[in-house]
CSV table of C-alpha atoms and ligand atoms in Angstrom, one decimal:
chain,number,residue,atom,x,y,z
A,1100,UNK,CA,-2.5,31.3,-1.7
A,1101,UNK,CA,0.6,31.3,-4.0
A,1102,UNK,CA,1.5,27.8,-5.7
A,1103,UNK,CA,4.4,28.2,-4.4
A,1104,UNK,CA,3.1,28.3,-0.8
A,1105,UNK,CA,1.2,24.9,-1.2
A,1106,UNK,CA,4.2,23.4,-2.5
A,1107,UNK,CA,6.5,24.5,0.5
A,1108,UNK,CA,3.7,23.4,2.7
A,1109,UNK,CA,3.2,19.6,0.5
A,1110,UNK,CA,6.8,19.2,1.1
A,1111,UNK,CA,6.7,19.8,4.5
A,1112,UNK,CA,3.3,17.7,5.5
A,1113,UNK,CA,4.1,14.8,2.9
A,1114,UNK,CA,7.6,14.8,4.3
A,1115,UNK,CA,6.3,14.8,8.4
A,1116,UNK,CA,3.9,11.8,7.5
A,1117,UNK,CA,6.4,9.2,6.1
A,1118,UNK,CA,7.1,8.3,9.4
A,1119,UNK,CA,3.1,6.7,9.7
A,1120,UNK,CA,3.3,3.3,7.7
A,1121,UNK,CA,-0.4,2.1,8.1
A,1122,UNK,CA,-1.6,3.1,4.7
A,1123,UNK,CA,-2.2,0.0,3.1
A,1124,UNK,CA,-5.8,0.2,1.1
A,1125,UNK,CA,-6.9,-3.0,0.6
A,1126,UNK,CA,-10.3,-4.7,1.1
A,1127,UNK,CA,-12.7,-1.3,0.2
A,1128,UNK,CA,-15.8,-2.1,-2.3
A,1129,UNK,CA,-17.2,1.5,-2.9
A,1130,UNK,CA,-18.9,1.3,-6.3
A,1131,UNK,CA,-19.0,4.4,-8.7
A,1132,UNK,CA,-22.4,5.5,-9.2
A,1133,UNK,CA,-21.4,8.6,-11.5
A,1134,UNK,CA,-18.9,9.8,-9.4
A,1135,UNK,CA,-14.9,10.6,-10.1
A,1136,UNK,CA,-12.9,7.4,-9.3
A,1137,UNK,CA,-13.8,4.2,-7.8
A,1138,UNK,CA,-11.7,2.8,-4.8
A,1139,UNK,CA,-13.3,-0.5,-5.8
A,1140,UNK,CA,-10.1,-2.8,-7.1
A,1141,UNK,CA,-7.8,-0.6,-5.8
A,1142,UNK,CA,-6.8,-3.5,-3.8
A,1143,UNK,CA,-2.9,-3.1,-2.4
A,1144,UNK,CA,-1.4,0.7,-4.4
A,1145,UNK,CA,0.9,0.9,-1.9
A,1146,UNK,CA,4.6,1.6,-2.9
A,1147,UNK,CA,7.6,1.9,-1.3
A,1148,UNK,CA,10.7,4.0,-0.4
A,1149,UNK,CA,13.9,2.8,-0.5
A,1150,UNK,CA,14.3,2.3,3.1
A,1151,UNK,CA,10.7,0.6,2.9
A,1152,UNK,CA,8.2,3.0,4.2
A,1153,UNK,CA,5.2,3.2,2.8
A,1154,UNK,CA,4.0,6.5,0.8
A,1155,UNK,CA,1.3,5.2,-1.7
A,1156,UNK,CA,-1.5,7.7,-1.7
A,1157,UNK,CA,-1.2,11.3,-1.4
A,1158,UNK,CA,0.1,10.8,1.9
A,1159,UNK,CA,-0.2,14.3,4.2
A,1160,UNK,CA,-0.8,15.6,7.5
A,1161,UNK,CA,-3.5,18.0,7.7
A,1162,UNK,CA,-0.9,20.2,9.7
A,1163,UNK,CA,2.5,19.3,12.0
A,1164,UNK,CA,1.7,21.2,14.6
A,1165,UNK,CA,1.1,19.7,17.9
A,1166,UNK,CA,0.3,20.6,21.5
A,1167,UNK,CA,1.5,17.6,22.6
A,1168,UNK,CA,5.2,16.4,23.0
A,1169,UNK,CA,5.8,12.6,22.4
A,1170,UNK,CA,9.3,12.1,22.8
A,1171,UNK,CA,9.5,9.6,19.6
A,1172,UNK,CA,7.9,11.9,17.3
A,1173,UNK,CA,9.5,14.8,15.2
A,1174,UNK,CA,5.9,16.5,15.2
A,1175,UNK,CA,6.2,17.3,19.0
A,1176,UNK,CA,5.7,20.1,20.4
A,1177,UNK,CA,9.6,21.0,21.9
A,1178,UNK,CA,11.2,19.9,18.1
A,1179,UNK,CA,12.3,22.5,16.5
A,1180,UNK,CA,11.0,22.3,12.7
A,1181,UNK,CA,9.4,24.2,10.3
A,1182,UNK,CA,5.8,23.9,10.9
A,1183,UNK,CA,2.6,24.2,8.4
A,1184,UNK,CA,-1.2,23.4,8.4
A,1185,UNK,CA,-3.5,22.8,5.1
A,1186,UNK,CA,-6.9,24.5,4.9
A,1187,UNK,CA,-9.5,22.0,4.4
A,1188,UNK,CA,-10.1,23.0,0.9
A,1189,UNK,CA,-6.1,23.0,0.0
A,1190,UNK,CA,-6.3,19.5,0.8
A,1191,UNK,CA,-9.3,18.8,-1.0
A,1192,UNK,CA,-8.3,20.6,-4.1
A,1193,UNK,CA,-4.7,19.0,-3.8
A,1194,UNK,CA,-6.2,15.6,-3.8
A,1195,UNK,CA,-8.5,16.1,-6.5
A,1196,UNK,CA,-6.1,17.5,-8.8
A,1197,UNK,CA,-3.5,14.8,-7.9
A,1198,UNK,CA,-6.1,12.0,-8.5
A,1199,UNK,CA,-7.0,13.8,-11.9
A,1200,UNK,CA,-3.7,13.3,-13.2
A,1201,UNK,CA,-3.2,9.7,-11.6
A,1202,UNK,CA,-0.7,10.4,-9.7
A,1203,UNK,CA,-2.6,9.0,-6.5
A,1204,UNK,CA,-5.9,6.3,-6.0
A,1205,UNK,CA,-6.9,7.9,-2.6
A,1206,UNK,CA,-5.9,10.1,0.2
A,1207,UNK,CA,-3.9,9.1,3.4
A,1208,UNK,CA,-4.8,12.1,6.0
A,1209,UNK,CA,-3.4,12.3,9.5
A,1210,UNK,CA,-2.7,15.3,11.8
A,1211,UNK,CA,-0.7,16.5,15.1
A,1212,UNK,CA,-2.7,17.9,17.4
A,1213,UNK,CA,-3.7,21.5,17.1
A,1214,UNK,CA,-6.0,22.8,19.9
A,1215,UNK,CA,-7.5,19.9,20.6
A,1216,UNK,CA,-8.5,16.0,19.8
A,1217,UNK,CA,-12.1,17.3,18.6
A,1218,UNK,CA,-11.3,20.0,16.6
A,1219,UNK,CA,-8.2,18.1,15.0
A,1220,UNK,CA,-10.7,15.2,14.0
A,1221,UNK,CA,-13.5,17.8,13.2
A,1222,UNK,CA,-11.4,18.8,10.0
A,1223,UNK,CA,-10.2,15.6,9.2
A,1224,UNK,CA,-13.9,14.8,8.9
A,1225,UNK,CA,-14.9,17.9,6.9
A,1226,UNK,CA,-11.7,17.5,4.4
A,1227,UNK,CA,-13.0,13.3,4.0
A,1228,UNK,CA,-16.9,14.6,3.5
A,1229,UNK,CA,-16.5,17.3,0.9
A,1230,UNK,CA,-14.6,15.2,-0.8
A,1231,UNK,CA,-17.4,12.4,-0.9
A,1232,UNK,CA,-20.4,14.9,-1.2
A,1233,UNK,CA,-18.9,18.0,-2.8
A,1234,UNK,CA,-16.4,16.3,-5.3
A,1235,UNK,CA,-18.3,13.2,-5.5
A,1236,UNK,CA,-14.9,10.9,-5.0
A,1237,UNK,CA,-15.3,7.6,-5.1
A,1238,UNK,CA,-11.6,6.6,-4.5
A,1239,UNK,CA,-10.0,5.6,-1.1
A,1240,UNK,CA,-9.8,7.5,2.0
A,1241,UNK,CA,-7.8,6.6,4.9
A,1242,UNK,CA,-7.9,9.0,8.0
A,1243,UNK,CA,-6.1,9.0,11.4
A,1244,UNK,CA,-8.5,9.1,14.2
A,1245,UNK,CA,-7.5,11.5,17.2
A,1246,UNK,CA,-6.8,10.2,20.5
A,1247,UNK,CA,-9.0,11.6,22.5
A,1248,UNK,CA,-11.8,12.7,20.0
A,1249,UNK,CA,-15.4,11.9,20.7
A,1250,UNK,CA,-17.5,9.1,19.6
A,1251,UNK,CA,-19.7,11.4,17.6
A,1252,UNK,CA,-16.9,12.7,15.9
A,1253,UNK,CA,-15.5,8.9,14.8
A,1254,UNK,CA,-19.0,7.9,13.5
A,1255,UNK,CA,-19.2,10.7,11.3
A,1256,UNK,CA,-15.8,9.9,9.9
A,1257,UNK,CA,-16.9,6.0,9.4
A,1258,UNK,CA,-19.7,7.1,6.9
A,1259,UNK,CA,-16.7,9.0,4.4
A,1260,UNK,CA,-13.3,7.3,5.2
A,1261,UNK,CA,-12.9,4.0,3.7
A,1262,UNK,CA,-10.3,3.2,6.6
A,1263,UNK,CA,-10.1,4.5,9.7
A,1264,UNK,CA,-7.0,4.1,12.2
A,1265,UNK,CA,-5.9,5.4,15.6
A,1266,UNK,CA,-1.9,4.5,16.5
A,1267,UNK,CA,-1.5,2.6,19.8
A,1268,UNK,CA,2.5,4.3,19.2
A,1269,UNK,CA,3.6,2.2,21.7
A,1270,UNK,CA,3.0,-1.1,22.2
A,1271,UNK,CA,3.3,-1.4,26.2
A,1272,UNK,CA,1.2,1.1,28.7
A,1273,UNK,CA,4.5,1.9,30.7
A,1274,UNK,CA,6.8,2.9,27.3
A,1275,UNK,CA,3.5,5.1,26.4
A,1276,UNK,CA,3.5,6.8,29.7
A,1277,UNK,CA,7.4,7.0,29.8
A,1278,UNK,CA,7.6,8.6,26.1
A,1279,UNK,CA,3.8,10.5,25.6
A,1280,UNK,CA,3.2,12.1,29.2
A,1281,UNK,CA,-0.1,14.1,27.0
A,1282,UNK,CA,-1.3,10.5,26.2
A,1283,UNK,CA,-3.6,8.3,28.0
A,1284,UNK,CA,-4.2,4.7,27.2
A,1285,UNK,CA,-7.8,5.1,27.2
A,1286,UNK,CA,-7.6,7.8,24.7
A,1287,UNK,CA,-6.3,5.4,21.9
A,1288,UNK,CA,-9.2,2.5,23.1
A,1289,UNK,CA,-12.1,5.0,23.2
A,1290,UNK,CA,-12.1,5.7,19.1
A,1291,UNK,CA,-11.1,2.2,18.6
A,1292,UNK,CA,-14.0,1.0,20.6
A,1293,UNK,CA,-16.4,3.3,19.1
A,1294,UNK,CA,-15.3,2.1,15.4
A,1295,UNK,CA,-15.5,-1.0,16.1
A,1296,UNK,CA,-18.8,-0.9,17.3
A,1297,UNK,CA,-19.9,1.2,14.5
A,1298,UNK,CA,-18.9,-1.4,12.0
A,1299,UNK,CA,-20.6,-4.3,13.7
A,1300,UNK,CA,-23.7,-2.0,14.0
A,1301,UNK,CA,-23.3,-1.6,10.4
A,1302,UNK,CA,-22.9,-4.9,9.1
A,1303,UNK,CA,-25.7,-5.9,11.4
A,1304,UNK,CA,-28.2,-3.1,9.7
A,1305,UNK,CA,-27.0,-4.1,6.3
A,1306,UNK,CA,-28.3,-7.4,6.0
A,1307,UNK,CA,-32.0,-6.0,7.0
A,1308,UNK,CA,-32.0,-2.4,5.2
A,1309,UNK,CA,-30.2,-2.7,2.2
A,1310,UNK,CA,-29.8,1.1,1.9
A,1311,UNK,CA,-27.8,1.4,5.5
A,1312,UNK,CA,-25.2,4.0,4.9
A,1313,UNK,CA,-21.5,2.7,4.5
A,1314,UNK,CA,-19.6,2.5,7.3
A,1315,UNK,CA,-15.6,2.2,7.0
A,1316,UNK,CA,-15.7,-0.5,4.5
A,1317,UNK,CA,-11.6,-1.1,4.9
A,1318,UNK,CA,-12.2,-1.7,8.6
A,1319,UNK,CA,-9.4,0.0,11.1
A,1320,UNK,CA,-5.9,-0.3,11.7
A,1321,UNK,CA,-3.3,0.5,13.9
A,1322,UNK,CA,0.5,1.0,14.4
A,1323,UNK,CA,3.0,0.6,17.2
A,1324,UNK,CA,6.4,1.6,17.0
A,1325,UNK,CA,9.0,-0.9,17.7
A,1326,UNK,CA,12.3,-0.1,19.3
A,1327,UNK,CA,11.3,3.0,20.8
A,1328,UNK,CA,11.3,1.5,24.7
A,1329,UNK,CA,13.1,-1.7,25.6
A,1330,UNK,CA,10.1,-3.7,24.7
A,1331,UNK,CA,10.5,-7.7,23.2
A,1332,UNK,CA,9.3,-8.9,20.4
A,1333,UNK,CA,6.8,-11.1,22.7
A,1334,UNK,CA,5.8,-7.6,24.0
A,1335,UNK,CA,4.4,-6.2,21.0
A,1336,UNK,CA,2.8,-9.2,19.4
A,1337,UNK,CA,1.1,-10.0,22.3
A,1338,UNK,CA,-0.8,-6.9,22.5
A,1339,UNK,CA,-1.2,-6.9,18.7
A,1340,UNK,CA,-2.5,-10.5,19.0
A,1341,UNK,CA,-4.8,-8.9,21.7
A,1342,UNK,CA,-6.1,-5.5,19.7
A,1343,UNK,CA,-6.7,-8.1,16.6
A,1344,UNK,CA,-9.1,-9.9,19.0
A,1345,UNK,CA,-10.5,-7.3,20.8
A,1346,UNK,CA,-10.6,-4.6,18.4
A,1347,UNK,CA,-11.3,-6.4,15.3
A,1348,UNK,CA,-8.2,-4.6,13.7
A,1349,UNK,CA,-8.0,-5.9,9.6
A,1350,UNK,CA,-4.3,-5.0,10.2
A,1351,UNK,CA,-1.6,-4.3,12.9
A,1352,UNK,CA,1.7,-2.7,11.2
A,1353,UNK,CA,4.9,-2.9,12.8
A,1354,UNK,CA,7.3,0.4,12.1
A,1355,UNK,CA,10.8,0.1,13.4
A,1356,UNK,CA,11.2,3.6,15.5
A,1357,UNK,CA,13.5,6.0,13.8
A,1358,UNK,CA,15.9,7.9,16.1
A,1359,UNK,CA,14.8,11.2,16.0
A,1360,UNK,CA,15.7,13.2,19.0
A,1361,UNK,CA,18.7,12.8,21.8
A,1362,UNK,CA,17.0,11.9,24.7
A,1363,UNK,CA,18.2,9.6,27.8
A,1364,UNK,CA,14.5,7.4,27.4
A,1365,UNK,CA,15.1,6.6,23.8
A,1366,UNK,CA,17.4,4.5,21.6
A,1367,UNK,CA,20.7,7.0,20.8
A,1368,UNK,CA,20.7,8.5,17.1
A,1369,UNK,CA,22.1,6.6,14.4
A,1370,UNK,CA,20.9,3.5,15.6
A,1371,UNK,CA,17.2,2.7,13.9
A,1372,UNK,CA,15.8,-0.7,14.4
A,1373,UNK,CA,17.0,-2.9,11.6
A,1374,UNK,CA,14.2,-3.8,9.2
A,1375,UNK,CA,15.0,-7.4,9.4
A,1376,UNK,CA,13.2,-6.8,12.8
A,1377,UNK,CA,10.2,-5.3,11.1
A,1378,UNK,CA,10.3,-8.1,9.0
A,1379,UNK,CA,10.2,-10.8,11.5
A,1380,UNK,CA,7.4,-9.3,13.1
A,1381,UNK,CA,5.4,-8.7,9.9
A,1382,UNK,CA,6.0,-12.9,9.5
A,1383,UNK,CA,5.1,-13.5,13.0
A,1384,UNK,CA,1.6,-11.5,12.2
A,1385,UNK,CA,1.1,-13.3,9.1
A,1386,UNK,CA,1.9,-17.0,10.7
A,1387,UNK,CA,-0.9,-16.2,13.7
A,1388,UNK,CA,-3.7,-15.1,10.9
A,1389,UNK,CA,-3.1,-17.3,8.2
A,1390,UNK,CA,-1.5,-20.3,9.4
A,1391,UNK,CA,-3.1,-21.2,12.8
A,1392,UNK,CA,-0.7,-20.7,15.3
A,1393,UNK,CA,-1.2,-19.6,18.4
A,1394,UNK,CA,1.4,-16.6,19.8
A,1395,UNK,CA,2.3,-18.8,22.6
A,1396,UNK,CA,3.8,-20.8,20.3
A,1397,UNK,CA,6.0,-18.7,19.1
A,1398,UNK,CA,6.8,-16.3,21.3
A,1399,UNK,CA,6.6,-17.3,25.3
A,1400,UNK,CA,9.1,-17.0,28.2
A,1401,UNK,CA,11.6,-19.1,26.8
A,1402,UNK,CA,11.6,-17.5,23.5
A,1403,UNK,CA,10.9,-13.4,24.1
A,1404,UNK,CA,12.8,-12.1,20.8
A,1405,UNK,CA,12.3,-13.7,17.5
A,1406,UNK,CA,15.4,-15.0,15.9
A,1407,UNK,CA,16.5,-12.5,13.4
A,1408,UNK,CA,18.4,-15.0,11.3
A,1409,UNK,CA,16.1,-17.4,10.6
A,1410,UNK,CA,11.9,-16.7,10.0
A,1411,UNK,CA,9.7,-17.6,12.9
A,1412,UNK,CA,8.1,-20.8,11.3
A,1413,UNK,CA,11.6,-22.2,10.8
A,1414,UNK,CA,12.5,-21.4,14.2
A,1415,UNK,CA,9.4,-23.0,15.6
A,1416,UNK,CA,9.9,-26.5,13.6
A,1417,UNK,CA,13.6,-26.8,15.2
A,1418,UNK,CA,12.4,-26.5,19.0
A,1419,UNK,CA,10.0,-29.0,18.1
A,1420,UNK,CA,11.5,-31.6,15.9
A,1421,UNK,CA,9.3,-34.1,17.6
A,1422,UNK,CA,6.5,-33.4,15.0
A,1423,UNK,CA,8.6,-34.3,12.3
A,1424,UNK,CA,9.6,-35.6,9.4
A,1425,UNK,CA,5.5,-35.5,8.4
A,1426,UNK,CA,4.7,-37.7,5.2
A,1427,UNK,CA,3.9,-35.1,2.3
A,1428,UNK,CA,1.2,-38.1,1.1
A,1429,UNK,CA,-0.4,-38.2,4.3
A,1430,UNK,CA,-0.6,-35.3,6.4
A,1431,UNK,CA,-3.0,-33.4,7.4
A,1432,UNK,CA,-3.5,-29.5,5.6
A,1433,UNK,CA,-3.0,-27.7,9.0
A,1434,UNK,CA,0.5,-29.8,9.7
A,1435,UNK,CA,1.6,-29.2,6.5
A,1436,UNK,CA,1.5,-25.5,6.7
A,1437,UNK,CA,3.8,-25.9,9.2
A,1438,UNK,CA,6.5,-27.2,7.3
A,1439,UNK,CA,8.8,-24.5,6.8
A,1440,UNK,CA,9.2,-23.7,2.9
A,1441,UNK,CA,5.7,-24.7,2.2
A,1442,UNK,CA,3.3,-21.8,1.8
A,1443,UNK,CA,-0.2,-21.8,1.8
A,1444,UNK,CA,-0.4,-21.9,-1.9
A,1445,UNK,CA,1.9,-24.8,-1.9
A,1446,UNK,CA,-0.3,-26.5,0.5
A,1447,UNK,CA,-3.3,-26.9,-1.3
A,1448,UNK,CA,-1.2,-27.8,-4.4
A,1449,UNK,CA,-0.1,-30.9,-2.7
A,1450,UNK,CA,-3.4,-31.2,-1.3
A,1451,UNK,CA,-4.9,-31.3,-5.2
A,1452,UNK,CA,-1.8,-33.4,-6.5
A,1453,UNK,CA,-2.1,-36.3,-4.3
A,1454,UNK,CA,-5.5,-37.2,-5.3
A,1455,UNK,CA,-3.9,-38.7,-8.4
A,1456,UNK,CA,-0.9,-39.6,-7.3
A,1457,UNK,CA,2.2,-40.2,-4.9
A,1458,UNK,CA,4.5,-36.9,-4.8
A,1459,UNK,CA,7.7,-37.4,-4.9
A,1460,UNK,CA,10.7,-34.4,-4.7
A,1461,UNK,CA,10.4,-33.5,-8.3
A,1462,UNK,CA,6.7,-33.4,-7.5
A,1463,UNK,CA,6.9,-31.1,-4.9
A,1464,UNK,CA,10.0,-28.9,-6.6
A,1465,UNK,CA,7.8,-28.1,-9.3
A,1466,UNK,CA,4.8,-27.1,-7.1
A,1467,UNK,CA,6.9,-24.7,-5.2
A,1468,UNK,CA,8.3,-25.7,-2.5
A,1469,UNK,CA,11.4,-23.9,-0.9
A,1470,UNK,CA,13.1,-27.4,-1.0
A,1471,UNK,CA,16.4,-25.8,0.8
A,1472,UNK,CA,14.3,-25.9,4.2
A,1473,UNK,CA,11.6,-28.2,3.8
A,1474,UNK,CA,13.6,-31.2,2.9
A,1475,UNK,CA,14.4,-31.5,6.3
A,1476,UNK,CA,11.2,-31.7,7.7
A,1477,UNK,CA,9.2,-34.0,5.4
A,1478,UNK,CA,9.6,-37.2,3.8
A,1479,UNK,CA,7.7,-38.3,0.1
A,1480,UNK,CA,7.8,-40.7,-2.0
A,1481,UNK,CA,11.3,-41.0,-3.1
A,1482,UNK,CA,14.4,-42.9,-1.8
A,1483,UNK,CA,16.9,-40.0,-1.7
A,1484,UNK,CA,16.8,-38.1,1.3
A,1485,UNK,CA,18.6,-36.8,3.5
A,1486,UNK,CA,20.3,-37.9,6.6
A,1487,UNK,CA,18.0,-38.0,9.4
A,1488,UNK,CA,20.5,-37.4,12.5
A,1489,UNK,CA,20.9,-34.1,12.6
A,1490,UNK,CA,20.8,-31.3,15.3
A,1491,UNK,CA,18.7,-28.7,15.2
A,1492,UNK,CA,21.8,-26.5,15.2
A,1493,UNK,CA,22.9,-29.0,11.9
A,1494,UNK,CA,19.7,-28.4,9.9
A,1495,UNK,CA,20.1,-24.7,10.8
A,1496,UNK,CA,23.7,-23.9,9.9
A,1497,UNK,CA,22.8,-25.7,6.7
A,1498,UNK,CA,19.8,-23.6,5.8
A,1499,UNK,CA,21.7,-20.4,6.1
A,1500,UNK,CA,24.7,-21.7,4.4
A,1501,UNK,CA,22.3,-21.9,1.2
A,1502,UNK,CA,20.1,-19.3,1.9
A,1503,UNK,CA,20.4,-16.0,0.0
A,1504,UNK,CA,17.8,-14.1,1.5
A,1505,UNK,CA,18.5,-10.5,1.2
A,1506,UNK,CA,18.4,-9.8,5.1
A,1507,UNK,CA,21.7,-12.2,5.7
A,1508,UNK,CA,24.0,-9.7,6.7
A,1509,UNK,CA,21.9,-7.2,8.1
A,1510,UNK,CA,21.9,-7.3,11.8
A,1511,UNK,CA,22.0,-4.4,13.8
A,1512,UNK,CA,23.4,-3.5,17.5
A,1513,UNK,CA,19.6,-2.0,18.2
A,1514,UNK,CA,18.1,-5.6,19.6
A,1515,UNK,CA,21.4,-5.3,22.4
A,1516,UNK,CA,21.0,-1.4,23.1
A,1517,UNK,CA,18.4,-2.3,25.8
A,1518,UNK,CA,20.3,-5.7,27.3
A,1519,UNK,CA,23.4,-4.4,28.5
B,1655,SF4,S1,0.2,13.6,19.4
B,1655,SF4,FE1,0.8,12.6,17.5
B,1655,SF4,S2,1.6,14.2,16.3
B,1655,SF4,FE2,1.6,15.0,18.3
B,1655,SF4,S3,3.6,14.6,19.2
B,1655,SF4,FE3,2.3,12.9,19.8
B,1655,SF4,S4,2.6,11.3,18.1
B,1655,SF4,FE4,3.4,13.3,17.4
């Protein structure tokens, strides 16, 4: 095969898997014992594109082809692009050569679906184990798992993929049937099942035989496409609040969908869901694992789309102003993280500082605080403060008129497309 030829087909694959954003590689511990690389540390070597997609890793699909025909995807089967498929060795001599030079710390692999979910996952597998046993790679590995492939097939992957994740697409069972006909629901929950039984099987074996073989270290993740169907924002974190539970999922990502076909069921072209959308969500995630809400506070039958000009926690402490102003001196950790403008570092700052003594607003200014918003919903140990009588509305306009977040400006007709 000419150079030449794998570069047309890099450009082709690489280019076909941008549109796949769960690539993150954090939380893998797989220690070099002689081999070439170590995934250990890697920790987040994600980077970016300008329009702020994801394509850390070498970052490929084993081939675009695809005998199914998912109306959001520009892999399907009825789009007519120029199509390619990697050998299994391409891919594993691409890899190594890449990680030789540094360009890349691991390999992001996913597929369409040629002939069928098996035999698609089958070579994923072999492409991830000759790289462990052959090439004796020690970095990360991140592979797609099939809809539709068989449990066998998923635990073999488990033992050579640090992460392993299968893409719910889209986040309601209706938009899935409307947009992926091919698709069933139950062939995204099968793999997702099986893995995550795996990995509790695993961690279970571990702690009595030390010498259990490694099974997907990272975990799983999974990604829905928002935008795509006239789902809410309530919509999709519900059911990512529910494959977190169920599904033990380290991570849920969000991907605004990009228009890329002219069909009556989907968003028109030249209108892709803003990123301040992706961005709310991705907050929304972070608030219900890291700060102890619950999604029903934020997102319920009152509230079904997040506001996009102000963040969710900031939105939550105006509809309930009855909680506040909390005394910085006094409250308890879990209340404070509820203050908007007080991150989690912040908190246990102010938890340290007022052992030895009262805080007051230089106190907290210098610990970090975003004093713009959280003036109004705390109160120190200082005289000067703010007026107390104001609206919600008030406190709002206020915040924005001296905020400079870069996301200001940037709302989009996409959240109206489906309301009218
Ligand atoms: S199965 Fe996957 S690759 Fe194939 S059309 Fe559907 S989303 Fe695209």
């Amino acid at each position: 095969m000419s150079f030449e030829r794998i570069k047309e087909k890099l450009n082709i694959l690489a280019d076909a898997a941008k549109y796949d954003i769960s690539c993150s590689s954090s939380g893998s511990k797989r220690a070099n014992k002689g081999g070439l690389g170590n995934s250990d540390g890697v920790g987040i070597c994600h980077s970016y594109t300008e329009d702020g997609r994801c394509v850390s890793l070498l970052k490929i699909l084993l081939t675009n082809h695809c005998i199914f025909d998912c109306a959001y995807c520009v892999t399907r089967k009825s789009n007519d692009i120029k199509r390619a498929a990697f050998k299994v060795q391409e891919v594993v001599d691409l890899t190594m050569n890449f990680y030789r030079r540094n360009y890349i710390e691991g390999l992001f692999l996913s597929s369409g679906i040629f002939n069928s979910p098996d035999t698609t996952m089958e070579r994923l597998v072999q492409v991830a184990k000759k790289l462990r046993l052959e090439e004796n790679f020690n970095g990360y590995i991140h592979l797609k798992s099939i809809p539709g492939a068989s449990d066998e097939l998923m635990q073999e992957a488990g033992l050579y993929a640090d992460r392993l994740s299968v893409n719910i697409e889209i986040p309601t069972i209706s938009g899935l049937k409307l947009l992926a006909p091919d698709k069933k629901h139950e062939d995204f929950i099968k793999p997702m099942e099986a893995v995550k039984n795996a990995i509790q099987i695993y961690q279970s074996e571990k702690k009595i035989i030390k010498s259990t073989p490694k099974y997907a270290l990272a975990g799983q993740s999974t990604q829905m496409i928002v935008g795509a169907t006239g789902e809410s924002d309530r919509d999709v974190m519900y059911s990512a609040a529910y494959y977190y539970k169920k599904y033990k999922m380290k991570r849920v990502y969000y991907s605004g969908y990009i228009p890329v076909a002219n069909d009556s069921r989907l968003p028109a072209l030249g209108s892709p869901v803003p990123l301040l959308r992706e961005n709310r969500l991705y907050q929304t995630d972070w608030l219900l694992r890291f700060y102890g809400f619950d999604i029903r506070e934020l997102l319920n039958n009152e509230n079904q789309n997040l506001d996009l000009d102000i963040d969710p926690k900031l939105s939550w402490a105006l509809r309930n102003r009855e909680l506040f102003p909390l005394d910085i001196n006094k409250a308890d950790k879990l209340l404070l993280a509820r203050v908007p403008g007080i991150g989690l570092k912040s908190v246990y700052k102010i938890i340290e500082a007022r052992k030895f003594r009262k805080l007051n607003w230089e106190h907290l200014k210098k610990i970090g605080i975003a004093y713009n918003r959280a003036r109004y919903f705390i109160t120190c140990d200082s005289n000067s403060f703010e007026k107390r009588d104001l609206s919600s509305l008030q406190i709002k306009g206020l915040i924005l008129q001296n905020s400079n977040s870069k996301f200001r400006k940037d709302y989009s007709s996409q959240l109206n497309l489906f309301s009218s």
